[in-house]
Structures are given as C-alpha cells and as structure tokens.
Amino acid sequence: MELREDILQELKEQKQKAIYNQEEWLANELWCLIEVYNIHKKYLAMFQLLKSGKYEEAWRVMDRIDISMGNLRINFGEGMNHYNLTFINQIIKYYEKVFPDFVYTSREGIIKSEKCSICGEKVSLRGRCSHVPGKLYMGELCLREVTDYEIIGVAIVKHPLDKYAILKLEGQEYNYQVLDYLMRKLDSPFRPWYIEELKRKRPEFMNVGRNEKCPCGSGNKYKRCCYNTPKEYGLHYRITLLGGEKMKEEAIEYSGRWVEKQAIK
C-alpha cells in the first residue's frame, strides 16, 4: 500500500499560492492536510517495519507519529475525526502496550537561549513575541528553536517524555514474543484490533495448596504468605483481532512469560 506523491506535491503548491495571496486560514488548512498525508506515510512505514521484525525502528517512527498527532490536534479541530486519524491515534496506543518495557537514555541540560521559529525573536522571561508554540501562522507551525544548550548529564529512565533513545543493556534482550505473534496475524495496517488490561492470578500461584510452600520463595506456607493478596496477581493483557480473511475474531492473551492463544468464532 503506497500513497500518491503527486497528491502531496499538489497540496504544497496550493499552500504556497495561499501564502502568496495572504489567505492565512487556507494556508493553515493546507498545512493540516499535508500533515495528515505525512502521518499516513509514517504509519504505513511503521507497519512495514513491524512486519519485517524491525521493532525498534518501528517504535521510533511511532513516536514521531504521536508527536505529529499532537501538533495536528491543536490546529485541525473537527478534522481529527476524519481521514482515519481516529483509528491511527488509537491503534498506536495499542501497539505501545504490546512492546516490551524499554529502558531509555534521557538528556538533562539547560536551555540558555531560544528563539521563535516564526519571527526569529529571542525568547526570554522578560520579553517574548506574541506567537504561541504549537499554533499555525500562515501555514507554518510555531516552534521554539534552541540556539544555545548546555548538557549536564544523561539519565537512564523507564518513562521519559521523549521515547526515542532506546538503551540496550549488555547481556539483556528485549522480549518481542507477543509482537511476533501479532504481526504474523495482522494482514493489513488498517485491520482493527484492540487490547484489554486485566488482573489475573500469576501462573506460579495456580493450583497451589494452602498448606504448600508459597511460590514466592519465602519458605512460609502459602496460606500465611501470598494467599489472597495482591502479590499473587499480575497485569494480564488480552488482544482481540477483528475481521480478517475468515471474518472471525482471534484472541491473544499474555502475561509476562506466558501466552495463550485462542480463536473466537
């Protein structure tokens, strides 16, 4: 599945005409449509990377889609309900949940100087221009351009604002078992599916007698340790794929180290 490049070129030309004629509302609307095109292009590229098993590259593209969605949402209003944007916005949230828990590097530093991308005016605490970051002005997105930055250090984190810099730890591999199975089943980037979060008893606690030793390794009896406590329950996911060639639903259930698969007719 590919997008026609001539459509993008036509949108860019029309935006330039709108700018030339000082039609700001039209220039802004065309910027939004160009962004819609780019989001679809990134989404299709992300899906192909997932199908090829290039999961970390796909994750980085997905992060850029999320950023683009945020910029578009501020400016496009009701347009966000069209062009399959609702589907893409929701489905990338589902994809995030089936990826392993990455560890990231996160930069720490001080922004010493920045300027407005629209007018070029320097931004300071005492004085700044009237342009609002994230808003459109004559078909251009207002940003803050950092002109002087001092790096203080780099932190290792699990939940950064910027999820781009994935860290690979020596001797540790990320588990892509669920993604592998999911991508074997997905036959189209626009096939709908969803994920549910449930709490289930962990496998090691199933079928354990009350007087047996607790599976947690404490040495105590199960009934005097983890029995009927939150410790014996873990987060469990249920993925349901809708439709497809045989028009049936299929569920994938997984929790940590184990995966259950079953078809729903």
Short mmCIF file of N, CA, C and O in Angstrom, two decimals, residues 225-233:
data_model
loop_
_atom_site.label_atom_id
_atom_site.label_comp_id
_atom_site.label_asym_id
_atom_site.label_seq_id
_atom_site.Cartn_x
_atom_site.Cartn_y
_atom_site.Cartn_z
N CYS A 225 1.23 -16.52 53.61
CA CYS A 225 2.13 -15.62 52.87
C CYS A 225 1.36 -14.83 51.81
O CYS A 225 0.72 -13.84 52.13
N CYS A 226 1.41 -15.28 50.58
CA CYS A 226 0.83 -14.51 49.47
C CYS A 226 -0.62 -14.85 49.17
O CYS A 226 -1.23 -14.21 48.30
N TYR A 227 -1.17 -15.85 49.83
CA TYR A 227 -2.53 -16.29 49.54
C TYR A 227 -3.53 -15.14 49.68
O TYR A 227 -3.57 -14.43 50.68
N ASN A 228 -4.31 -14.96 48.62
CA ASN A 228 -5.38 -13.96 48.60
C ASN A 228 -4.86 -12.54 48.83
O ASN A 228 -5.54 -11.71 49.45
N THR A 229 -3.65 -12.26 48.37
CA THR A 229 -3.09 -10.92 48.46
C THR A 229 -2.78 -10.42 47.03
O THR A 229 -2.72 -11.20 46.09
N PRO A 230 -2.56 -9.10 46.88
CA PRO A 230 -2.24 -8.56 45.55
C PRO A 230 -0.97 -9.16 44.94
O PRO A 230 -0.78 -9.11 43.72
N LYS A 231 -0.09 -9.74 45.78
CA LYS A 231 1.18 -10.28 45.27
C LYS A 231 0.99 -11.43 44.29
O LYS A 231 1.84 -11.68 43.44
N GLU A 232 -0.11 -12.16 44.44
CA GLU A 232 -0.31 -13.33 43.56
C GLU A 232 -1.03 -12.97 42.26
O GLU A 232 -1.32 -13.84 41.45
N TYR A 233 -1.29 -11.70 42.06
CA TYR A 233 -1.96 -11.25 40.83
C TYR A 233 -1.03 -10.36 40.02
O TYR A 233 -0.23 -9.59 40.57
#
